[in-house]
Coordinates of C-alpha atoms (C1' of nucleotides) in Angstrom, one line a residue:
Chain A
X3 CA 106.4 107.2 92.2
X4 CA 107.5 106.3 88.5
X5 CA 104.5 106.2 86.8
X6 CA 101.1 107.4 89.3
X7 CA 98.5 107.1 86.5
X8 CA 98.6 104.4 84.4
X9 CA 97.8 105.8 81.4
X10 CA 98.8 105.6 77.6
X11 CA 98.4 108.6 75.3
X12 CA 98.2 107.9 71.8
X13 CA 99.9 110.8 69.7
X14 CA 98.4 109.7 66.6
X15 CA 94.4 109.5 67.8
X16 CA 92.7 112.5 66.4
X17 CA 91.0 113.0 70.1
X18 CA 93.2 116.2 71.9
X19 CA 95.9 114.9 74.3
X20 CA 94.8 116.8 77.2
X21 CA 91.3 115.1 76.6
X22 CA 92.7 111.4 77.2
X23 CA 94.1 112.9 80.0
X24 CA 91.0 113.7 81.4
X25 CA 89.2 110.5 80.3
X26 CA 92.2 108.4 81.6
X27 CA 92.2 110.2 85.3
X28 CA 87.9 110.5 85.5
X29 CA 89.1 106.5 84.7
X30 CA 91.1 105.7 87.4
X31 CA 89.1 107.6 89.6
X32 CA 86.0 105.6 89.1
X33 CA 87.6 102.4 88.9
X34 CA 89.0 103.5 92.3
X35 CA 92.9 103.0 91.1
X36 CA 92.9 106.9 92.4
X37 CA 91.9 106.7 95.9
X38 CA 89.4 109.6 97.1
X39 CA 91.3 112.2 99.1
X40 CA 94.4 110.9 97.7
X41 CA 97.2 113.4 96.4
X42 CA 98.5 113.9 92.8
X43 CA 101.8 113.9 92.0
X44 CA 102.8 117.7 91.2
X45 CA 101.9 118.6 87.7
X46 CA 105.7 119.0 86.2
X47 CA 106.3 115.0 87.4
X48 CA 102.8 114.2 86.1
X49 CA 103.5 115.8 82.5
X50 CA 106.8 114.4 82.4
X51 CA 105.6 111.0 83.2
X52 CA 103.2 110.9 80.2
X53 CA 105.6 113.0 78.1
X54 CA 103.6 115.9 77.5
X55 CA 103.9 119.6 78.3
X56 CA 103.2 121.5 81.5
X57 CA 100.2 123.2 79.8
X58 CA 98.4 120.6 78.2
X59 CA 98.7 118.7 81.6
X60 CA 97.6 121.8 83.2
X61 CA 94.6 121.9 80.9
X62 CA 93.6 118.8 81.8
X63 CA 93.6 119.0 84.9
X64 CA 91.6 122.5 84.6
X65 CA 88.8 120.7 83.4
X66 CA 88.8 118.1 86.3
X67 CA 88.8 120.7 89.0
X68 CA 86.1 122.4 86.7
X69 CA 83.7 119.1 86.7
X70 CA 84.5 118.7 90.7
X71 CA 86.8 115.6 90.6
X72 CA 90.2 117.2 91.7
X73 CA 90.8 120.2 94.0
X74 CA 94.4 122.2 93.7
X75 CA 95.7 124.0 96.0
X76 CA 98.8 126.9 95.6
X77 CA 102.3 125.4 97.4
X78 CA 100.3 122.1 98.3
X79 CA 99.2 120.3 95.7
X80 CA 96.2 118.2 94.0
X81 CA 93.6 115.9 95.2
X82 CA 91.2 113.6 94.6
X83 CA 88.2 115.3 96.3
X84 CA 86.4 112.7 98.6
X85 CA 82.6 113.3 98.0
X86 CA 80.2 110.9 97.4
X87 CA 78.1 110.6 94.1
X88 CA 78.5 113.5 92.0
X89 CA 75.7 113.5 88.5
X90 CA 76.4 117.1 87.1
X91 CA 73.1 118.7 85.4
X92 CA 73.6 118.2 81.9
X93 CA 72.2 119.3 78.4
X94 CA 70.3 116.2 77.9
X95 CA 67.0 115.4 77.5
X96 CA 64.4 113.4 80.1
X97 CA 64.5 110.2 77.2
X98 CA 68.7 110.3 77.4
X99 CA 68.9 110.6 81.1
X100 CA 66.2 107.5 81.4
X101 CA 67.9 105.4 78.7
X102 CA 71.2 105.5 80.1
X103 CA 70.0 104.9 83.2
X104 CA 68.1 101.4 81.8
X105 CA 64.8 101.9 82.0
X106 CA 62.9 102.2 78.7
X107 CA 60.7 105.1 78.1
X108 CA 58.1 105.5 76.1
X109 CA 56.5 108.6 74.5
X110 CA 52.6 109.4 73.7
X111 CA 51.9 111.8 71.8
X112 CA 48.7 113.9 72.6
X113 CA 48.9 116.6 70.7
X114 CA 50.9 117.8 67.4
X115 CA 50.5 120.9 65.3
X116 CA 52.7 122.8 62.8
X117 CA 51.1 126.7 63.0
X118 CA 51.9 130.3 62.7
X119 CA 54.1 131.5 66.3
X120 CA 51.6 133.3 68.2
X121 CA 53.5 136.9 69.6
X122 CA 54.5 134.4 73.2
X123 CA 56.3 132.0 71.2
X124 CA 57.8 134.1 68.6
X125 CA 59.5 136.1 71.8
X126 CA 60.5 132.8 73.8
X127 CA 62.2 132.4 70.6
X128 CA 63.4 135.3 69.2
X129 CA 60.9 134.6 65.6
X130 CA 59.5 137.3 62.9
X131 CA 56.5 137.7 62.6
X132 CA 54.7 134.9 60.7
X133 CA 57.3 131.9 61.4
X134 CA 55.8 128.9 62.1
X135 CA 56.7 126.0 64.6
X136 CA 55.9 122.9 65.8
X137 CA 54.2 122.6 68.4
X138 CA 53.2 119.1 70.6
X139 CA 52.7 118.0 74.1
X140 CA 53.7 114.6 75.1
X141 CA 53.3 112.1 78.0
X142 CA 56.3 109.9 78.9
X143 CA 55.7 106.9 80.4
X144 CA 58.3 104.6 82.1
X145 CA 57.5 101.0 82.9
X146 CA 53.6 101.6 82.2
X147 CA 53.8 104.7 85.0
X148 CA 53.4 108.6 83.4
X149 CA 55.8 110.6 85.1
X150 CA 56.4 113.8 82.8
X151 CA 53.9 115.6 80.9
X152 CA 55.4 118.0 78.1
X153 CA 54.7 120.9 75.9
X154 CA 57.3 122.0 73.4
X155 CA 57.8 124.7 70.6
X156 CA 60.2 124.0 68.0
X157 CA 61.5 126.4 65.5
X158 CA 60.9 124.1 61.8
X159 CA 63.4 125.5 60.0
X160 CA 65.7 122.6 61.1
X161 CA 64.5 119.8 60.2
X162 CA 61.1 118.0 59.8
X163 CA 59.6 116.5 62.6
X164 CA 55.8 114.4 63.1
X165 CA 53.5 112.5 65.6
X166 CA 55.6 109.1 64.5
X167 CA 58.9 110.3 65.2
X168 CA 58.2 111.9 68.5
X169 CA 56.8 108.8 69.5
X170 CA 59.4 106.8 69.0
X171 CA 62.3 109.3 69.7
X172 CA 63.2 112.2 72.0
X173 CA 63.1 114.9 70.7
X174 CA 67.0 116.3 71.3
X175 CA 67.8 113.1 69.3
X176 CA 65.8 114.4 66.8
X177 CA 66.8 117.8 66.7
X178 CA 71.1 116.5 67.0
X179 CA 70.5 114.4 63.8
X180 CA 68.5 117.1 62.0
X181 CA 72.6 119.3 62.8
X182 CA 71.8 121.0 65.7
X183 CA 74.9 121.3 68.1
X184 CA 73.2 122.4 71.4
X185 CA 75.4 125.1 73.1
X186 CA 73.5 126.2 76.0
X187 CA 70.3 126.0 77.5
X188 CA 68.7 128.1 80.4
X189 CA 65.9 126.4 82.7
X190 CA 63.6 127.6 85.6
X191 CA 62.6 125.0 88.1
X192 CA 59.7 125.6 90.5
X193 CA 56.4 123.8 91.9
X194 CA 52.8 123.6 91.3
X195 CA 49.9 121.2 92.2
X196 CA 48.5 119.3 89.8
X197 CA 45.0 120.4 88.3
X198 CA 42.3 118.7 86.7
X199 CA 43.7 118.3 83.5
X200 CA 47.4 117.0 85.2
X201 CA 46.2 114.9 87.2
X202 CA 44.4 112.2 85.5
X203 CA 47.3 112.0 82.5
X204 CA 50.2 111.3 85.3
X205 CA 47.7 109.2 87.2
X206 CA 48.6 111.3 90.6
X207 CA 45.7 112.8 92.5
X208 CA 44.5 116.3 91.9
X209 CA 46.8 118.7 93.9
X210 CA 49.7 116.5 94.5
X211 CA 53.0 117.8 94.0
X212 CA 54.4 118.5 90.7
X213 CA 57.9 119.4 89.7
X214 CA 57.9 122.6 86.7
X215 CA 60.9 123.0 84.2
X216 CA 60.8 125.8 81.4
X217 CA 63.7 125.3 79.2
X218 CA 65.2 127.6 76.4
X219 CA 67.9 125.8 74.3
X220 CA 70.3 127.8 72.3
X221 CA 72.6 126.1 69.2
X222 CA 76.2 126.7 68.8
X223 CA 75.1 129.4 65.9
X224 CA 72.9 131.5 68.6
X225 CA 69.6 130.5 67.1
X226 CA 67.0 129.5 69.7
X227 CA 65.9 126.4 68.9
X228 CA 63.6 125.5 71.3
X229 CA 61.5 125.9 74.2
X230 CA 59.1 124.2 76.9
X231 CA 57.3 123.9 79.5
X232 CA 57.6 120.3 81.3
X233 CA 55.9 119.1 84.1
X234 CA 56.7 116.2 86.6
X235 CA 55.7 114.0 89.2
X236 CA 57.2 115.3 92.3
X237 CA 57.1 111.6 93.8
X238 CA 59.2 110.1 91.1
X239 CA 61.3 113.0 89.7
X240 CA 64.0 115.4 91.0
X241 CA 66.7 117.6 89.7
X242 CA 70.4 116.4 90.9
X243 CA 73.6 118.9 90.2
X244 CA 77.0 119.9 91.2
X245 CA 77.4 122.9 91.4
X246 CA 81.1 124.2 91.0
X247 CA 82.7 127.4 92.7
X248 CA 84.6 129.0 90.6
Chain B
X9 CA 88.8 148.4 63.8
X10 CA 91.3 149.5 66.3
X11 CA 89.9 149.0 69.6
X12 CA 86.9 147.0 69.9
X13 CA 86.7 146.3 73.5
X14 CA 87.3 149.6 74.9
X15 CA 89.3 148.0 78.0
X16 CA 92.4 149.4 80.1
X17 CA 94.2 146.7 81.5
X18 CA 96.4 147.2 84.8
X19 CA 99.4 145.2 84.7
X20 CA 100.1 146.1 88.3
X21 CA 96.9 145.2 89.7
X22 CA 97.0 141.7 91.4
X23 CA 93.8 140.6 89.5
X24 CA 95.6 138.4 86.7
X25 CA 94.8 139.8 83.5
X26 CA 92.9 137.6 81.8
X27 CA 90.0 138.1 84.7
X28 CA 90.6 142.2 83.6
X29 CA 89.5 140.8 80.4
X30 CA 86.9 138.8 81.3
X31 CA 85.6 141.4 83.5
X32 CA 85.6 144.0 80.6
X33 CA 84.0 141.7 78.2
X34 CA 80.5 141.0 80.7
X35 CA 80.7 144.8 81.4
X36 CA 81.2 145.7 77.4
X37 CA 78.0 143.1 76.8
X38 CA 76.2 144.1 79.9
X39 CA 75.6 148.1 79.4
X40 CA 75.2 146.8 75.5
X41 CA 78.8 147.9 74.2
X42 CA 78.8 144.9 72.5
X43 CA 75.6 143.5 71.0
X44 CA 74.3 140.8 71.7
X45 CA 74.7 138.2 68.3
X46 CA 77.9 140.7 66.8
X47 CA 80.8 138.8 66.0
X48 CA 84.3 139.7 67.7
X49 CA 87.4 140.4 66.3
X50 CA 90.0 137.2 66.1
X51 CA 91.8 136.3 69.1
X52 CA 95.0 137.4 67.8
X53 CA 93.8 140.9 67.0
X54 CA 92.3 141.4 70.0
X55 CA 95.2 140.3 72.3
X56 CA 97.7 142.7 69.9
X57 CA 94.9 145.3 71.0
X58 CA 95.2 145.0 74.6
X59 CA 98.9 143.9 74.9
X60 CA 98.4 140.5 75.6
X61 CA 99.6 136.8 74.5
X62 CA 97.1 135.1 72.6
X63 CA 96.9 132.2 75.6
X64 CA 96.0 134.9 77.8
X65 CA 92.8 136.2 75.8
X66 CA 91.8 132.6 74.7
X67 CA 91.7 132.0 78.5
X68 CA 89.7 134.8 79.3
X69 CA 87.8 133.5 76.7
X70 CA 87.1 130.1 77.2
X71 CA 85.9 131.4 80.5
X72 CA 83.2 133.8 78.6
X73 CA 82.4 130.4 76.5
X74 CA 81.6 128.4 79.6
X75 CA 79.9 131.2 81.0
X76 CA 77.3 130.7 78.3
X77 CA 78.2 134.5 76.9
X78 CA 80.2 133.4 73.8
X79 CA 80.0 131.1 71.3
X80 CA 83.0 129.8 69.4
X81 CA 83.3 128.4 65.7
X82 CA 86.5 127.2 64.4
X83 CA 87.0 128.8 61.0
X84 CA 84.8 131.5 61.5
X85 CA 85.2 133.5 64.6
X86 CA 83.4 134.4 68.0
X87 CA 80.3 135.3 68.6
X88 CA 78.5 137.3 71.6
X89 CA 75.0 134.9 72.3
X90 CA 72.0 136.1 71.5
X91 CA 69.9 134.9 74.6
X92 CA 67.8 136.7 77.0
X93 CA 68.5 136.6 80.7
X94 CA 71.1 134.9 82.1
X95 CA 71.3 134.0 85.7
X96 CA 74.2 131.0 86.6
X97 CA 73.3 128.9 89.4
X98 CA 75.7 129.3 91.6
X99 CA 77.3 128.2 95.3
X100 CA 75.5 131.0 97.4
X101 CA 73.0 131.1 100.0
X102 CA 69.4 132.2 99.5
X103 CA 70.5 134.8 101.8
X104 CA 73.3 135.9 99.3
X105 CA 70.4 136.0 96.4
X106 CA 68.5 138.2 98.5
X107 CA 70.4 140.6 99.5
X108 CA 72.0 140.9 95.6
X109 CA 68.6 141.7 94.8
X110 CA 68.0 144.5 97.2
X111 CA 65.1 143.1 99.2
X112 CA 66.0 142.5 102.8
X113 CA 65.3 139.6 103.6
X114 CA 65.0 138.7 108.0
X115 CA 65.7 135.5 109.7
X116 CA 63.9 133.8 111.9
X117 CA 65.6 130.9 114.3
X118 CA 63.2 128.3 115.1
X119 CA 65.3 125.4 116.6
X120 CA 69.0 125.9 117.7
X121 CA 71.1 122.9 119.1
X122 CA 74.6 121.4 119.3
X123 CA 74.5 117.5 119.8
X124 CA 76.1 114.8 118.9
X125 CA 75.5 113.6 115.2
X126 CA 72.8 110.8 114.4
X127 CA 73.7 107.9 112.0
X128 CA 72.3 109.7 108.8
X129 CA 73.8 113.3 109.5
X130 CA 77.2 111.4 110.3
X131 CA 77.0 109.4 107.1
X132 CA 75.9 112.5 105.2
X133 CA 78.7 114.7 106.3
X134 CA 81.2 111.6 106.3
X135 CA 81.7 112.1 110.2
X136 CA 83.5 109.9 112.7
X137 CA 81.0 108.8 115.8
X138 CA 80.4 109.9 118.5
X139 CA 81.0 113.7 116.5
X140 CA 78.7 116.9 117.0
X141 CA 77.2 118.9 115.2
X142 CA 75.0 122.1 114.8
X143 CA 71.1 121.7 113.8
X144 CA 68.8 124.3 113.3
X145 CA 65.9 125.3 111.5
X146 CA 65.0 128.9 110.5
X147 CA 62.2 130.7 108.7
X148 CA 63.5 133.3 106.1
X149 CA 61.3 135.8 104.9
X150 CA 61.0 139.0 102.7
X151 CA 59.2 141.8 102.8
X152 CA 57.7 140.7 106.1
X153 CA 56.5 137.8 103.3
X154 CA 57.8 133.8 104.8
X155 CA 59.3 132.6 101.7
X156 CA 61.9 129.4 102.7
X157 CA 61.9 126.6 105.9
X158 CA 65.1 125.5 106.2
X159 CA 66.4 122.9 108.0
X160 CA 70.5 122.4 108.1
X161 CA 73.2 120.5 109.9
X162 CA 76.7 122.0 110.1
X163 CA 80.1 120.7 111.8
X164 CA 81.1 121.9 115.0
X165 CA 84.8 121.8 114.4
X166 CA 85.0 125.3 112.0
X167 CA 83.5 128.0 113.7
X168 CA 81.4 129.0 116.7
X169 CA 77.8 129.5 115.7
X170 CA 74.7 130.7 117.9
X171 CA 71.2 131.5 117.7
X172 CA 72.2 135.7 117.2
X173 CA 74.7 135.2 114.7
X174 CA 72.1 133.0 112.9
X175 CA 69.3 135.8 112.9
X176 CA 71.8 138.5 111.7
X177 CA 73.4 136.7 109.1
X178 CA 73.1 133.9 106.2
X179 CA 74.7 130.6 107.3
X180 CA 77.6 130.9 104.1
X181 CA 78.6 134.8 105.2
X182 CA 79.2 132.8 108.7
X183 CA 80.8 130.1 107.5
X184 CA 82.9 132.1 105.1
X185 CA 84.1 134.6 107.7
X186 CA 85.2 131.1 109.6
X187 CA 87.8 130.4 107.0
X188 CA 85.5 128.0 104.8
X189 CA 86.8 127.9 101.1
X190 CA 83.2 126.3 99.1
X191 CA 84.4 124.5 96.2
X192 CA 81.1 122.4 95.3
X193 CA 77.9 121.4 96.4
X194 CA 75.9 118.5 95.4
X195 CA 71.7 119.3 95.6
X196 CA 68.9 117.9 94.6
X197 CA 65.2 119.8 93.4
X198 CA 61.7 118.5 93.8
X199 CA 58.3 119.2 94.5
X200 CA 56.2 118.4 98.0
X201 CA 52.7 119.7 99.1
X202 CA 52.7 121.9 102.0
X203 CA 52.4 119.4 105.4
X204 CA 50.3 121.0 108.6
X205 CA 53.4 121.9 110.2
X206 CA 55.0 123.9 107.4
X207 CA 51.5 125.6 105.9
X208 CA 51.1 128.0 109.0
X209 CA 55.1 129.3 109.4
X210 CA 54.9 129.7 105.1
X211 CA 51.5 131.4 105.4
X212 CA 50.2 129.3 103.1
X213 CA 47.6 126.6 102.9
X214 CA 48.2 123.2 103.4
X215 CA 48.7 121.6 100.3
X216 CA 50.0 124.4 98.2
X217 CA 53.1 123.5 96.3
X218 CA 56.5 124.0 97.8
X219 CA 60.2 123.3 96.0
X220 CA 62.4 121.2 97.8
X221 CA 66.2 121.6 98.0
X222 CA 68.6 119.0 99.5
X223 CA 72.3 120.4 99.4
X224 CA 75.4 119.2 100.7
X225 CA 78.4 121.5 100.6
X226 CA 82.4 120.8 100.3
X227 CA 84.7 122.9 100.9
X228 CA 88.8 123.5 99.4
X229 CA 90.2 121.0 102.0
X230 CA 87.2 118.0 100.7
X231 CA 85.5 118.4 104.2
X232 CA 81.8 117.9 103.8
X233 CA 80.8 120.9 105.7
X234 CA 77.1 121.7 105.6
X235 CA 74.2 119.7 104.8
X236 CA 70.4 120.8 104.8
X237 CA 67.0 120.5 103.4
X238 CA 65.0 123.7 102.6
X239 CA 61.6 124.1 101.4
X240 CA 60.1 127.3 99.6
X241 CA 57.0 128.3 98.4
X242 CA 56.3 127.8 95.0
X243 CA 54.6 130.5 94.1
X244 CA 57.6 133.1 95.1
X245 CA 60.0 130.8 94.5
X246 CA 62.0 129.0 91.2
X247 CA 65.8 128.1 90.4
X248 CA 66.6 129.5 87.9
X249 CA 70.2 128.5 85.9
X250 CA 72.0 128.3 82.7
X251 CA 73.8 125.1 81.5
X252 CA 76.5 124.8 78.8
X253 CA 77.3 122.2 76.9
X254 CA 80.8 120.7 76.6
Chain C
dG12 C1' 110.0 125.9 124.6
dT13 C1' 107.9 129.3 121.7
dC14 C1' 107.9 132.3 118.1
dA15 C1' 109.7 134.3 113.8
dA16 C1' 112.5 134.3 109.7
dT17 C1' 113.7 131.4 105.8
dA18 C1' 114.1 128.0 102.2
dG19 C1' 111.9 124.8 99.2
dT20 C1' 107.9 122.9 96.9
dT21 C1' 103.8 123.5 94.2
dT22 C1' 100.5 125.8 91.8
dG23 C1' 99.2 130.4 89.3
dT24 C1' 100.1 133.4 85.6
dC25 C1' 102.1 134.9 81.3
dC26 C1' 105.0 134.9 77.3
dT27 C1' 106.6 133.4 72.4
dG28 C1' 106.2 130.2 68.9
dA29 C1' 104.5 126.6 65.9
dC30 C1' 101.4 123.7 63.3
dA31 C1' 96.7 121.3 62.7
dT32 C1' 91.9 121.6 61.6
dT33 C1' 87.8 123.5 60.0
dA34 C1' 84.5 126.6 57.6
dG35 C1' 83.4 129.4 54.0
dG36 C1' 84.4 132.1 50.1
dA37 C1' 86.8 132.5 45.7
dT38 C1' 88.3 130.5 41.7
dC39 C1' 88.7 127.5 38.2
dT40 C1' 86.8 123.8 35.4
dT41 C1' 83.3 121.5 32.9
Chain D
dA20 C1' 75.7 128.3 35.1
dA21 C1' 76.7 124.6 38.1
dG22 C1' 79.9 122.0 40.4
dA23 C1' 84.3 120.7 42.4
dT24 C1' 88.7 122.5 44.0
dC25 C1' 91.8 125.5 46.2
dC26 C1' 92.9 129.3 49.4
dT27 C1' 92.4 132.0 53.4
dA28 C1' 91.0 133.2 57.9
dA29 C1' 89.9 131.8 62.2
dT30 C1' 90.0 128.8 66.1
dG31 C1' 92.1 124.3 68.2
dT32 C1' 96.1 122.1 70.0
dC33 C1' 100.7 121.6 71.8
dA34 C1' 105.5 122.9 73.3
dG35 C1' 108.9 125.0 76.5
dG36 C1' 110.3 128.5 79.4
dA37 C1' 110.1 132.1 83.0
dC38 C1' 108.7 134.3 87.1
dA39 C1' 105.2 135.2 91.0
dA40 C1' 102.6 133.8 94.9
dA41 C1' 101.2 130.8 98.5
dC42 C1' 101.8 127.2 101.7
dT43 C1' 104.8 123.9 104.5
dA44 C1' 108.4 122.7 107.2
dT45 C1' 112.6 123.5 108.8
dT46 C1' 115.8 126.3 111.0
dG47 C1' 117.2 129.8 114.0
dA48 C1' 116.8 133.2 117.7
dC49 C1' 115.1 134.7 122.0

DNA sequence: GTCAATAGTTTGTCCTGACATTAGGATCTT
DNA sequence: AAGATCCTAATGTCAGGACAAACTATTGAC
């Protein structure tokens, strides 16, 4: 077994080595060239095949195991795990995870205003006394049918932000080109029914299902950027993860 | 600053040493040692302080950094997060939750049977035909309080498993104590209204709000070992978890 | 034939060392 | 005084080596 993964590392691209590792295996394992279940070759061939060390390879393959894709055992080896679709929750917004999937959103507007923190908000995001935010509720639409109805606070000393952006952007596209770098974000998601005031903006009937998120996302500088309190429609909208034992 | 982290590490002890330091760290910022938004000493300080290589406390690092409880800048240093709660979603039962929690939570078997697999359960859990498997539903409840339905389908060929063990014991601790290694599990969270056969056992009315949870479980071998629907109420009931950006 | 000891393979942990890249402050220049 | 430039400190990447621990399969003994 010469050469298992067919893959060329290019020394002089400014992307990390062990990084087109990973991109070059997640490859082959997608394109199928790595079979599920299938085993690696040990990690001293495998780093000796691409001409790399034992720890970059090792780093590498840290990261696959991490996302789910590859499984190691002590004295055995490494496989391909054989599962079935894996999506991993990601820090992305509802517009990003509906774009890439090809559908094309669209975003209403029903409310915007740029006021004082009231004591909630200033706590949810960690404020003095005084700052102001933005705050806005939107209604996203996708092929003519509502399925989300959203309520965000924003912190505004990031970058500006109005009724004609939001409605034709999300907003972490708006917040990423005003220089945030998202780090982390913590989320609760429960249940409700819809009420009166749900119901006829998501065009479900009073006291259907509804699927809650409250988010809190967190920059790579510790400032709280932003919070809300989302609300979808439980029959077109679910959360799908992988969750990873460590 | 001689000793910021006020850690002993135990080079005898079979936990490797960079989980010491990992441990040490979540303790130091747990009981507020370190506060939450102070900046760290550099990595090479800080692994001359405890005696370590400087791969060694990056990797007990990068695990903090994943974790969501550190925040990295090159150039500039390392940073505890200033965030609020933090509670990972993570591969455990609800039992497991519970019990962490200190309420007691009882189980109550509904359904018990061993029979052979229909066409969805065998394509769910990648089984051969003609293969069995357990399938059971249980009532879980708190505080004499019914907070979770749950529905689940388990191979037969891991461990014995019977209506007693069932009441006395969360489905993981069983399966755990049968050898299984989890690795990852693949779920999915929605919202439903409360149907007339699930209303009574919740104590709730028909057409409260309830979260949904699909999950199917893998364990270290790639087996597909468990798969299961749940519902809970949604007023006691919310997922709560933390992601982090790559 | 069955069970136990053993050898070999593979991943897990840890070390030392080196250089690159970036952010931010200090310094110098205009 | 304002701007651009250099310097320093910190993290990011990569190499190569050594030993430990766990699992497999073979071998050996009874």
């Amino acid at each position: 077994m010469a050469n298992q993964l067919n893959l060329s590392i290019d020394r002089s691209s400014p992307v990390p080595l062990y990084h087109q590792v990973v991109q070059g295996i997640e490859a082959a394992i997608h394109t199928g060239r790595l079979e599920l279940g299938s085993r690696l070759d040990n990690e001293i061939d495998l780093a000796a095949q691409l001409n790399l060390s034992r720890p970059t390879m090792r780093k590498a393959m840290d990261e696959l195991v991490r996302s789910g894709l590859l499984v190691r055992k002590r004295g055995v080896g490494t496989q391909v795990v054989s599962s079935q679709v894996r999506r991993p929750l990601e820090l992305s917004s509802l517009y990003d995870d509906l774009s890439n999937n090809g559908s094309k959103p669209t975003t209403e507007v029903l409310s915007f205003s740029h006021l004082e923190a009231d004591a909630t908000t200033r706590e949810a995001l960690q404020l003095p006394a005084g700052a102001k935010v933005y705050h806005f509720t939107r209604l996203r639409k996708v092929g003519g049918k509502p399925l989300a109805l959203m309520e965000n606070w924003v912190r505004d000393d990031i970058t500006h932000i109005d009724e004609a952006l939001l409605g034709a952007q999300g907003l972490y596209g708006i917040l990423r080109n005003g220089g945030v770098n998202f780090r982390l974000a913590s989320q609760r998601i429960g249940a409700v029914v819809a009420n009166d005031y749900q119901a006829p903006l998501l065009e479900t009937p009073p006291g259907s299902a509804l699927v809650t998120m409250e988010r809190t996302a967190v920059d790579d500088t510790g400032r709280l950027v932003e919070t809300g309190h989302h609300v979808y429609r439980g029959d077109s909208y679910s959360f799908e993860m992988t969750l990873v034992q460590r």
